mmCIF file of C-alpha atoms in Angstrom:
data_model
loop_
_atom_site.group_PDB
_atom_site.id
_atom_site.type_symbol
_atom_site.label_atom_id
_atom_site.label_comp_id
_atom_site.label_asym_id
_atom_site.label_seq_id
_atom_site.Cartn_x
_atom_site.Cartn_y
_atom_site.Cartn_z
ATOM 1 C CA MET A 1 -88.413 30.130 26.175
ATOM 2 C CA SER A 2 -88.892 33.629 24.694
ATOM 3 C CA ASP A 3 -87.627 34.645 21.211
ATOM 4 C CA SER A 4 -85.391 37.251 22.939
ATOM 5 C CA GLU A 5 -83.447 34.686 24.650
ATOM 6 C CA GLU A 6 -80.397 33.399 22.704
ATOM 7 C CA THR A 7 -79.836 29.818 22.623
ATOM 8 C CA THR A 8 -76.600 28.784 24.085
ATOM 9 C CA PRO A 9 -74.665 26.127 22.385
ATOM 10 C CA PRO A 10 -73.619 23.232 24.382
ATOM 11 C CA LEU A 11 -69.950 23.174 25.641
ATOM 12 C CA ARG A 12 -67.705 21.021 23.575
ATOM 13 C CA SER A 13 -65.297 18.793 25.465
ATOM 14 C CA GLN A 14 -61.537 19.030 25.122
ATOM 15 C CA GLN A 15 -61.538 15.699 23.288
ATOM 16 C CA SER A 16 -63.907 17.014 20.569
ATOM 17 C CA ILE A 17 -61.616 20.118 20.083
ATOM 18 C CA VAL A 18 -58.607 17.906 19.569
ATOM 19 C CA MET A 19 -60.488 15.588 17.156
ATOM 20 C CA GLN A 20 -61.791 18.524 15.137
ATOM 21 C CA ALA A 21 -58.311 19.904 14.736
ATOM 22 C CA ALA A 22 -56.295 19.467 11.523
ATOM 23 C CA PRO A 23 -55.058 15.868 11.355
ATOM 24 C CA LEU A 24 -51.351 15.407 12.095
ATOM 25 C CA ILE A 25 -49.073 14.205 9.386
ATOM 26 C CA GLN A 26 -47.771 10.762 10.234
ATOM 27 C CA GLY A 27 -44.560 9.066 9.421
ATOM 28 C CA ILE A 28 -42.324 11.984 10.691
ATOM 29 C CA MET A 29 -39.919 11.048 13.559
ATOM 30 C CA PRO A 30 -40.270 13.468 16.511
ATOM 31 C CA PRO A 31 -36.975 14.944 18.275
ATOM 32 C CA LYS A 32 -35.165 12.485 20.387
ATOM 33 C CA PRO A 33 -35.221 13.218 24.328
ATOM 34 C CA LEU A 34 -33.027 16.115 25.479
ATOM 35 C CA ASP A 35 -29.751 14.956 26.707
ATOM 36 C CA THR A 36 -29.127 16.712 30.070
ATOM 37 C CA THR A 37 -25.945 14.815 31.096
ATOM 38 C CA SER A 38 -23.382 16.554 28.979
ATOM 39 C CA ASN A 39 -23.253 20.023 27.454
ATOM 40 C CA ILE A 40 -26.804 20.753 28.017
ATOM 41 C CA THR A 41 -26.506 24.132 26.138
ATOM 42 C CA GLU A 42 -25.499 22.682 22.928
ATOM 43 C CA ASN A 43 -27.977 19.824 23.210
ATOM 44 C CA TRP A 44 -30.793 22.115 23.871
ATOM 45 C CA LYS A 45 -29.971 24.441 20.971
ATOM 46 C CA GLN A 46 -30.075 21.193 18.654
ATOM 47 C CA PHE A 47 -33.283 19.947 20.206
ATOM 48 C CA LYS A 48 -34.957 23.295 19.780
ATOM 49 C CA GLN A 49 -33.830 23.519 16.123
ATOM 50 C CA ILE A 50 -35.233 19.976 15.337
ATOM 51 C CA TRP A 51 -38.477 20.739 17.272
ATOM 52 C CA GLU A 52 -39.078 23.835 15.132
ATOM 53 C CA ASN A 53 -38.594 21.919 12.019
ATOM 54 C CA TYR A 54 -40.821 19.109 13.222
ATOM 55 C CA ALA A 55 -43.665 21.475 14.081
ATOM 56 C CA ILE A 56 -43.683 22.920 10.559
ATOM 57 C CA ILE A 57 -43.498 19.565 8.648
ATOM 58 C CA THR A 58 -46.296 18.074 10.704
ATOM 59 C CA ASN A 59 -48.520 21.329 10.567
ATOM 60 C CA LEU A 60 -48.428 21.310 14.383
ATOM 61 C CA THR A 61 -49.604 24.952 14.503
ATOM 62 C CA ALA A 62 -53.106 23.724 13.400
ATOM 63 C CA GLN A 63 -53.278 21.872 16.702
ATOM 64 C CA THR A 64 -54.533 23.239 20.070
ATOM 65 C CA GLU A 65 -52.178 24.699 22.507
ATOM 66 C CA GLN A 66 -52.929 21.935 24.967
ATOM 67 C CA TYR A 67 -52.116 19.301 22.375
ATOM 68 C CA ARG A 68 -48.726 21.034 21.461
ATOM 69 C CA VAL A 69 -47.586 21.365 25.031
ATOM 70 C CA ALA A 70 -48.327 17.745 25.841
ATOM 71 C CA LEU A 71 -46.528 16.616 22.666
ATOM 72 C CA PHE A 72 -43.481 18.956 23.510
ATOM 73 C CA LEU A 73 -43.143 17.636 26.920
ATOM 74 C CA HIS A 74 -43.344 14.145 25.790
ATOM 75 C CA CYS A 75 -40.537 14.626 23.382
ATOM 76 C CA LEU A 76 -38.419 16.355 26.025
ATOM 77 C CA GLY A 77 -38.036 13.065 27.809
ATOM 78 C CA PRO A 78 -38.009 12.099 31.568
ATOM 79 C CA ASP A 79 -34.855 13.940 32.458
ATOM 80 C CA ALA A 80 -35.853 17.277 30.982
ATOM 81 C CA MET A 81 -39.508 16.727 32.530
ATOM 82 C CA LYS A 82 -37.774 16.907 36.012
ATOM 83 C CA ILE A 83 -36.431 20.192 34.987
ATOM 84 C CA TYR A 84 -39.643 21.466 33.687
ATOM 85 C CA ASN A 85 -41.491 20.470 37.115
ATOM 86 C CA GLY A 86 -38.832 22.518 39.101
ATOM 87 C CA MET A 87 -39.337 25.683 36.989
ATOM 88 C CA GLN A 88 -41.094 28.718 38.466
ATOM 89 C CA PHE A 89 -43.870 30.256 36.317
ATOM 90 C CA ALA A 90 -45.860 33.562 36.966
ATOM 91 C CA ASN A 91 -49.103 31.660 36.931
ATOM 92 C CA GLU A 92 -50.495 28.285 35.763
ATOM 93 C CA THR A 93 -51.578 29.609 32.426
ATOM 94 C CA ASP A 94 -47.870 30.346 31.649
ATOM 95 C CA ARG A 95 -47.133 26.843 32.729
ATOM 96 C CA ARG A 96 -49.433 25.519 29.963
ATOM 97 C CA ASN A 97 -48.011 27.971 27.231
ATOM 98 C CA LEU A 98 -45.575 26.468 24.828
ATOM 99 C CA SER A 99 -43.850 29.841 24.183
ATOM 100 C CA LYS A 100 -43.354 30.391 27.938
ATOM 101 C CA ILE A 101 -41.924 26.881 28.499
ATOM 102 C CA ILE A 102 -39.381 27.434 25.691
ATOM 103 C CA GLU A 103 -38.315 30.621 27.008
ATOM 104 C CA LYS A 104 -37.780 29.043 30.528
ATOM 105 C CA PHE A 105 -35.631 26.487 28.974
ATOM 106 C CA ASP A 106 -33.623 29.004 27.178
ATOM 107 C CA GLU A 107 -32.980 30.800 30.567
ATOM 108 C CA PHE A 108 -32.096 27.597 32.139
ATOM 109 C CA THR A 109 -29.731 26.083 29.448
ATOM 110 C CA ILE A 110 -28.197 29.117 27.687
ATOM 111 C CA ARG A 111 -25.985 30.855 29.943
ATOM 112 C CA GLU A 112 -23.625 33.886 29.148
ATOM 113 C CA ALA A 113 -20.589 32.330 27.450
ATOM 114 C CA ASN A 114 -17.041 32.809 28.750
ATOM 115 C CA GLU A 115 -15.620 34.328 25.606
ATOM 116 C CA THR A 116 -11.939 33.590 26.762
ATOM 117 C CA TYR A 117 -12.607 30.052 27.512
ATOM 118 C CA GLU A 118 -14.628 29.437 24.285
ATOM 119 C CA ARG A 119 -11.626 30.844 22.376
ATOM 120 C CA TYR A 120 -9.311 28.562 24.332
ATOM 121 C CA ILE A 121 -11.403 25.543 23.286
ATOM 122 C CA PHE A 122 -11.390 26.817 19.750
ATOM 123 C CA ASN A 123 -7.699 27.309 19.456
ATOM 124 C CA GLY A 124 -6.978 23.878 20.975
ATOM 125 C CA ARG A 125 -9.305 21.955 18.575
ATOM 126 C CA ASN A 126 -7.155 19.837 16.251
ATOM 127 C CA GLN A 127 -8.237 17.245 13.778
ATOM 128 C CA GLY A 128 -8.455 13.737 14.984
ATOM 129 C CA GLN A 129 -6.481 10.867 13.477
ATOM 130 C CA ASP A 130 -9.389 9.186 11.706
ATOM 131 C CA GLU A 131 -11.511 12.426 11.463
ATOM 132 C CA SER A 132 -12.673 13.652 8.075
ATOM 133 C CA PHE A 133 -11.927 17.194 6.977
ATOM 134 C CA ASP A 134 -15.521 18.033 6.581
ATOM 135 C CA ALA A 135 -16.348 16.866 10.173
ATOM 136 C CA TYR A 136 -13.381 18.857 11.272
ATOM 137 C CA ILE A 137 -14.420 22.154 9.649
ATOM 138 C CA THR A 138 -18.050 21.728 10.966
ATOM 139 C CA ALA A 139 -16.657 21.301 14.446
ATOM 140 C CA LEU A 140 -14.606 24.444 14.131
ATOM 141 C CA ARG A 141 -17.534 26.648 12.625
ATOM 142 C CA SER A 142 -19.715 25.449 15.680
ATOM 143 C CA LEU A 143 -17.017 26.396 18.182
ATOM 144 C CA ALA A 144 -16.477 29.779 16.487
ATOM 145 C CA LYS A 145 -19.999 30.802 17.072
ATOM 146 C CA THR A 146 -19.419 31.304 20.637
ATOM 147 C CA CYS A 147 -16.042 32.892 20.412
ATOM 148 C CA GLY A 148 -17.493 36.522 19.734
ATOM 149 C CA PHE A 149 -15.243 36.767 16.623
ATOM 150 C CA CYS A 150 -16.041 39.832 14.536
ATOM 151 C CA ASP A 151 -17.076 39.447 10.869
ATOM 152 C CA CYS A 152 -13.658 41.008 9.547
ATOM 153 C CA LEU A 153 -11.540 38.440 11.459
ATOM 154 C CA ALA A 154 -13.907 35.397 11.546
ATOM 155 C CA ASP A 155 -12.717 33.841 8.194
ATOM 156 C CA SER A 156 -8.827 34.550 8.686
ATOM 157 C CA LEU A 157 -9.008 33.015 12.313
ATOM 158 C CA LEU A 158 -10.919 29.923 10.958
ATOM 159 C CA ARG A 159 -8.312 29.517 8.177
ATOM 160 C CA ASP A 160 -5.491 29.876 10.679
ATOM 161 C CA ARG A 161 -7.038 27.170 12.914
ATOM 162 C CA ILE A 162 -7.284 24.759 9.955
ATOM 163 C CA VAL A 163 -3.748 25.149 8.854
ATOM 164 C CA LEU A 164 -2.492 24.654 12.420
ATOM 165 C CA GLY A 165 -4.876 21.923 13.327
ATOM 166 C CA ILE A 166 -4.897 19.486 10.279
ATOM 167 C CA SER A 167 -3.292 16.137 10.934
ATOM 168 C CA ASN A 168 -1.658 15.993 7.440
ATOM 169 C CA HIS A 169 1.926 17.618 7.822
ATOM 170 C CA THR A 170 2.714 17.568 4.154
ATOM 171 C CA LEU A 171 -0.629 19.411 3.429
ATOM 172 C CA ARG A 172 0.236 21.965 6.208
ATOM 173 C CA LYS A 173 3.607 22.600 4.641
ATOM 174 C CA ARG A 174 1.676 23.263 1.302
ATOM 175 C CA LEU A 175 -0.695 25.718 2.852
ATOM 176 C CA LEU A 176 2.147 27.653 4.493
ATOM 177 C CA GLN A 177 3.776 28.047 1.045
ATOM 178 C CA GLU A 178 0.690 29.907 -0.263
ATOM 179 C CA ARG A 179 1.198 33.742 -0.162
ATOM 180 C CA LYS A 180 -2.364 34.631 -0.493
ATOM 181 C CA LEU A 181 -4.312 31.869 1.308
ATOM 182 C CA HIS A 182 -7.864 32.784 1.875
ATOM 183 C CA LEU A 183 -10.406 30.535 3.547
ATOM 184 C CA LYS A 184 -12.090 29.164 0.561
ATOM 185 C CA LYS A 185 -8.949 28.289 -1.185
ATOM 186 C CA CYS A 186 -7.698 26.739 2.143
ATOM 187 C CA ILE A 187 -10.787 24.493 2.357
ATOM 188 C CA ASP A 188 -10.631 23.534 -1.210
ATOM 189 C CA LEU A 189 -6.824 22.402 -0.938
ATOM 190 C CA CYS A 190 -7.663 20.428 2.143
ATOM 191 C CA ARG A 191 -10.666 18.613 0.476
ATOM 192 C CA ASN A 192 -8.758 17.940 -2.773
ATOM 193 C CA SER A 193 -5.815 16.457 -0.631
ATOM 194 C CA GLU A 194 -8.225 14.263 1.277
ATOM 195 C CA ASP A 195 -9.936 12.959 -1.922
ATOM 196 C CA ALA A 196 -6.708 12.321 -3.812
ATOM 197 C CA SER A 197 -5.515 10.231 -0.834
ATOM 198 C CA SER A 198 -8.675 8.265 -0.897
ATOM 199 C CA GLN A 199 -8.475 7.656 -4.544
ATOM 200 C CA ILE A 200 -4.930 6.500 -4.372
ATOM 201 C CA LYS A 201 -5.746 3.979 -1.660
ATOM 202 C CA ASN A 202 -8.607 2.712 -3.968
ATOM 203 C CA ILE A 203 -6.153 2.419 -6.951
ATOM 204 C CA SER A 204 -3.597 0.836 -4.860
ATOM 205 C CA GLY A 205 -5.943 -1.791 -3.417
ATOM 206 C CA ALA A 206 -7.269 -2.612 -6.998
ATOM 207 C CA SER A 207 -3.791 -3.079 -8.299
ATOM 208 C CA SER A 208 -2.930 -5.346 -5.318
ATOM 209 C CA THR A 209 -5.968 -7.440 -5.922
ATOM 210 C CA THR A 210 -5.210 -7.830 -9.599
ATOM 211 C CA ASP A 211 -1.546 -8.826 -8.822
ATOM 212 C CA ASP A 212 -2.917 -11.471 -6.350
ATOM 213 C CA VAL A 213 -5.349 -12.914 -8.944
ATOM 214 C CA HIS A 214 -2.587 -12.948 -11.535
ATOM 215 C CA ARG A 215 -0.375 -14.614 -9.115
ATOM 216 C CA LEU A 216 -2.993 -17.442 -8.333
ATOM 217 C CA ARG A 217 -3.662 -17.927 -12.068
ATOM 218 C CA VAL A 218 0.124 -18.353 -12.634
ATOM 219 C CA GLN A 219 0.450 -20.795 -9.826
ATOM 220 C CA ALA A 220 -2.563 -22.671 -11.059
ATOM 221 C CA THR A 221 -1.110 -23.147 -14.553
ATOM 222 C CA LYS A 222 2.365 -24.194 -13.341
ATOM 223 C CA PRO A 223 3.163 -27.687 -14.772
ATOM 224 C CA PRO A 224 3.000 -30.530 -12.216
ATOM 225 C CA TRP A 225 6.254 -31.510 -10.357
ATOM 226 C CA LYS A 226 8.540 -34.060 -12.126
ATOM 227 C CA PRO A 227 11.168 -36.048 -10.423
ATOM 228 C CA LYS A 228 14.867 -35.265 -11.071
ATOM 229 C CA TYR A 229 16.739 -37.257 -13.582
ATOM 230 C CA ASP A 230 17.771 -40.556 -12.120
ATOM 231 C CA ARG A 231 21.488 -40.795 -12.881
ATOM 232 C CA ASN A 232 21.594 -44.478 -11.633
ATOM 233 C CA ALA A 233 19.025 -45.746 -13.964
ATOM 234 C CA LYS A 234 20.481 -48.131 -16.480
ATOM 235 C CA HIS A 235 17.701 -48.093 -19.069
ATOM 236 C CA HIS A 236 16.206 -45.018 -20.556
ATOM 237 C CA LYS A 237 13.546 -45.149 -23.400
ATOM 238 C CA HIS A 238 14.252 -41.957 -24.827
ATOM 239 C CA GLN A 239 17.777 -40.096 -25.011
ATOM 240 C CA LYS A 240 17.542 -36.379 -24.961
ATOM 241 C CA ARG A 241 19.150 -34.743 -28.173
ATOM 242 C CA LYS A 242 20.060 -31.091 -28.607
ATOM 243 C CA ILE A 243 22.855 -28.852 -29.788
ATOM 244 C CA CYS A 244 25.797 -29.605 -27.545
ATOM 245 C CA LYS A 245 27.492 -26.490 -26.245
ATOM 246 C CA PHE A 246 30.988 -28.145 -25.934
ATOM 247 C CA CYS A 247 31.273 -29.653 -29.561
ATOM 248 C CA GLY A 248 28.346 -27.910 -31.560
ATOM 249 C CA GLY A 249 27.076 -31.335 -32.606
ATOM 250 C CA ASN A 250 23.772 -33.083 -31.971
ATOM 251 C CA HIS A 251 24.123 -36.250 -29.985
ATOM 252 C CA PRO A 252 22.560 -37.721 -26.766
ATOM 253 C CA LEU A 253 23.468 -35.862 -23.686
ATOM 254 C CA LYS A 254 26.163 -38.154 -22.413
ATOM 255 C CA LYS A 255 29.745 -37.020 -22.041
ATOM 256 C CA GLU A 256 31.076 -40.201 -23.517
ATOM 257 C CA LEU A 257 29.235 -39.547 -26.774
ATOM 258 C CA CYS A 258 30.619 -35.925 -27.066
ATOM 259 C CA PRO A 259 33.665 -35.809 -29.472
ATOM 260 C CA ALA A 260 35.006 -32.953 -27.481
ATOM 261 C CA TRP A 261 35.334 -34.954 -24.277
ATOM 262 C CA GLN A 262 39.050 -34.942 -23.006
ATOM 263 C CA LYS A 263 40.101 -32.788 -26.007
ATOM 264 C CA ARG A 264 41.935 -29.470 -25.934
ATOM 265 C CA CYS A 265 40.730 -26.254 -27.400
ATOM 266 C CA GLN A 266 43.114 -24.886 -29.990
ATOM 267 C CA LYS A 267 42.021 -21.343 -29.349
ATOM 268 C CA CYS A 268 42.337 -20.900 -25.383
ATOM 269 C CA ASN A 269 44.023 -24.345 -24.698
ATOM 270 C CA GLY A 270 40.992 -25.281 -22.422
ATOM 271 C CA ARG A 271 39.748 -28.774 -22.154
ATOM 272 C CA ASN A 272 36.618 -30.484 -23.121
ATOM 273 C CA HIS A 273 35.425 -28.294 -25.908
ATOM 274 C CA PHE A 274 36.179 -27.344 -29.523
ATOM 275 C CA ALA A 275 37.491 -24.034 -30.782
ATOM 276 C CA THR A 276 34.470 -23.573 -32.817
ATOM 277 C CA VAL A 277 32.303 -23.187 -29.677
ATOM 278 C CA CYS A 278 34.971 -21.506 -27.615
ATOM 279 C CA LYS A 279 33.554 -18.481 -25.712
ATOM 280 C CA LYS A 280 36.939 -16.738 -25.477
ATOM 281 C CA GLY A 281 36.736 -13.399 -27.308
ATOM 282 C CA GLN A 282 32.978 -13.199 -27.168
ATOM 283 C CA VAL A 283 32.766 -12.159 -23.602
ATOM 284 C CA HIS A 284 32.395 -8.165 -23.940
ATOM 285 C CA GLY A 285 32.203 -7.722 -20.119
ATOM 286 C CA VAL A 286 32.729 -9.996 -17.232
ATOM 287 C CA HIS A 287 30.236 -9.239 -14.466
ATOM 288 C CA GLY A 288 31.288 -12.038 -12.260
ATOM 289 C CA LEU A 289 33.643 -15.172 -12.034
ATOM 290 C CA SER A 290 32.497 -18.740 -11.460
ATOM 291 C CA GLU A 291 34.975 -21.394 -10.687
ATOM 292 C CA GLN A 292 34.552 -24.195 -13.366
ATOM 293 C CA PRO A 293 36.537 -27.281 -12.119
ATOM 294 C CA GLU A 294 36.816 -30.141 -14.551
ATOM 295 C CA LEU A 295 33.719 -32.353 -14.609
ATOM 296 C CA ASP A 296 34.037 -36.123 -14.356
ATOM 297 C CA GLY A 297 31.741 -38.917 -14.109
ATOM 298 C CA ASP A 298 28.188 -38.027 -14.109
ATOM 299 C CA GLU A 299 28.719 -34.478 -13.205
ATOM 300 C CA ARG A 300 28.961 -33.502 -16.762
ATOM 301 C CA ASN A 301 25.680 -35.169 -17.593
ATOM 302 C CA ASP A 302 24.109 -32.722 -14.997
ATOM 303 C CA SER A 303 25.668 -29.701 -16.929
ATOM 304 C CA TYR A 304 23.869 -30.819 -20.077
ATOM 305 C CA GLU A 305 20.605 -30.817 -17.995
ATOM 306 C CA SER A 306 21.006 -27.205 -16.893
ATOM 307 C CA SER A 307 19.628 -24.856 -19.509
ATOM 308 C CA ASP A 308 20.539 -21.730 -17.444
ATOM 309 C CA TYR A 309 24.283 -22.342 -17.627
ATOM 310 C CA GLU A 310 26.224 -19.385 -19.230
ATOM 311 C CA PHE A 311 29.932 -19.374 -19.885
ATOM 312 C CA LEU A 312 31.758 -16.220 -18.524
ATOM 313 C CA ALA A 313 35.125 -17.134 -17.467
ATOM 314 C CA VAL A 314 37.065 -20.086 -16.260
ATOM 315 C CA ILE A 315 39.354 -20.040 -13.303
ATOM 316 C CA ALA A 316 42.085 -22.840 -13.922
ATOM 317 C CA VAL A 317 43.205 -24.146 -10.612
ATOM 318 C CA GLU A 318 46.708 -25.684 -10.613
ATOM 319 C CA PRO A 319 47.905 -26.061 -7.126
ATOM 320 C CA SER A 320 51.439 -27.199 -8.347
ATOM 321 C CA ILE A 321 52.448 -23.761 -9.544
ATOM 322 C CA HIS A 322 50.434 -21.597 -7.008
ATOM 323 C CA ALA A 323 52.485 -21.342 -3.897
ATOM 324 C CA ILE A 324 51.777 -18.707 -1.431
ATOM 325 C CA GLU A 325 54.914 -16.695 -0.749
ATOM 326 C CA GLN A 326 55.755 -14.067 1.824
ATOM 327 C CA THR A 327 57.017 -10.910 0.059
ATOM 328 C CA SER A 328 58.721 -9.344 3.075
ATOM 329 C CA GLY A 329 59.790 -9.998 6.653
ATOM 330 C CA TYR A 330 56.543 -9.022 8.261
ATOM 331 C CA ALA A 331 54.133 -8.939 5.385
ATOM 332 C CA ARG A 332 50.727 -7.513 6.264
ATOM 333 C CA GLU A 333 49.099 -8.782 2.901
ATOM 334 C CA ILE A 334 49.314 -12.125 1.063
ATOM 335 C CA TYR A 335 49.073 -12.442 -2.591
ATOM 336 C CA THR A 336 48.781 -15.320 -5.075
ATOM 337 C CA GLU A 337 48.324 -15.707 -8.911
ATOM 338 C CA MET A 338 45.667 -17.609 -10.708
ATOM 339 C CA MET A 339 45.104 -18.365 -14.481
ATOM 340 C CA ILE A 340 41.990 -16.683 -15.919
ATOM 341 C CA ASN A 341 41.374 -17.035 -19.582
ATOM 342 C CA ASN A 342 45.006 -18.063 -20.082
ATOM 343 C CA LYS A 343 46.104 -14.956 -18.287
ATOM 344 C CA LYS A 344 48.014 -14.694 -14.886
ATOM 345 C CA ILE A 345 45.924 -12.446 -12.439
ATOM 346 C CA LYS A 346 47.334 -11.318 -9.046
ATOM 347 C CA PHE A 347 44.859 -11.836 -6.274
ATOM 348 C CA GLN A 348 45.065 -10.934 -2.518
ATOM 349 C CA ILE A 349 44.188 -13.667 -0.105
ATOM 350 C CA ASP A 350 41.648 -12.767 2.673
ATOM 351 C CA CYS A 351 42.602 -14.971 5.587
ATOM 352 C CA GLU A 352 40.553 -12.791 8.183
ATOM 353 C CA GLY A 353 43.756 -11.521 9.676
ATOM 354 C CA SER A 354 47.248 -10.070 8.758
ATOM 355 C CA ILE A 355 48.968 -12.737 10.825
ATOM 356 C CA ASN A 356 47.989 -16.434 10.985
ATOM 357 C CA ILE A 357 48.689 -18.485 14.093
ATOM 358 C CA ILE A 358 49.651 -22.210 13.921
ATOM 359 C CA THR A 359 50.669 -24.863 16.324
ATOM 360 C CA LYS A 360 54.210 -25.371 17.140
ATOM 361 C CA CYS A 361 54.376 -29.049 15.562
ATOM 362 C CA HIS A 362 53.821 -27.610 12.121
ATOM 363 C CA THR A 363 57.022 -25.485 12.379
ATOM 364 C CA THR A 364 59.390 -28.252 12.856
ATOM 365 C CA GLY A 365 62.704 -27.501 11.128
ATOM 366 C CA SER A 366 61.695 -23.838 10.446
ATOM 367 C CA HIS A 367 63.340 -20.826 11.901
ATOM 368 C CA VAL A 368 60.975 -18.650 13.767
ATOM 369 C CA THR A 369 61.871 -15.024 13.911
ATOM 370 C CA SER A 370 61.162 -13.095 17.239
ATOM 371 C CA SER A 371 58.681 -10.142 17.031
ATOM 372 C CA ASN A 372 57.928 -7.274 19.074
ATOM 373 C CA LYS A 373 54.342 -7.291 17.936
ATOM 374 C CA THR A 374 51.422 -7.722 20.542
ATOM 375 C CA LEU A 375 48.140 -9.213 19.313
ATOM 376 C CA LYS A 376 45.130 -7.517 20.801
ATOM 377 C CA MET A 377 41.429 -8.616 20.696
#
């Protein structure tokens, strides 16, 4: 071999070229396979964007062209690989060039948008029932990109779509009341309303939990059940003693031991209590009337056991002097008088009808006047 002849270095294999390239950063997830089954245009745009970021993060530009093409086709997935195999390239070199492959996929997936239809989709996009406002505004911005809106109208059209499309009717009314509503203010109001609703739910849930815990604690500390007082028992080890509300004294709670038993009050002429404990004159306002018949036997002992008893008024029922009388020939209303706090009060009796019907056997000896009235159901 002469000195003039140059020594030709041995050819390196493709494998050695790949091995000498910069090492690929590990731990970064590659893009998911391209979904070609639905809206391939949007799916390709998203795949392309993720691939570009992945190439930068992993320093993919330092690898060989053959390695980058192989990795790109691997990430596309089997469905997109079929599309790649059917593409027409100028030559075999272009088929192995990553930039040419991406251009072909742009031509295949990105078609000229129908502006009218894209605006129809944009104007019909409403917020879902469980969709957050941030997710809704993100979807609107994505749809607006293909609508061809000019810069001077894009914000106002997006604002109008938010006002008309949100699911909260109360918030929509609030937005319509704003005279100068720009896009930023509209977005801020919607976000604040959603945050406030979420906070109120959390507060209400915490209050409900506290109430439930308090209720459980109260039930846990409730004293155990005790049997009712046995009125038929003949022997009691201990007799209850407290201030008697009928005589004002202190004695066992038995009516026979009360000095006011079967005595008349000098103040109201009532029975079974003294004038010193009479409630007449102390009632400033009567909110209801309770019929208080005379107690006999062990019934009065039960009244001693009730600590919730509160005297308001007594209706003295004396059947001997309260006869129901008819005030006219064909009376439509029936009245009677009753003694309340030693005063006669006139009451109207509700008999569920202006005229009562009784059998003929109960009218023996009475004159029945003919009537031209007709009863109707």
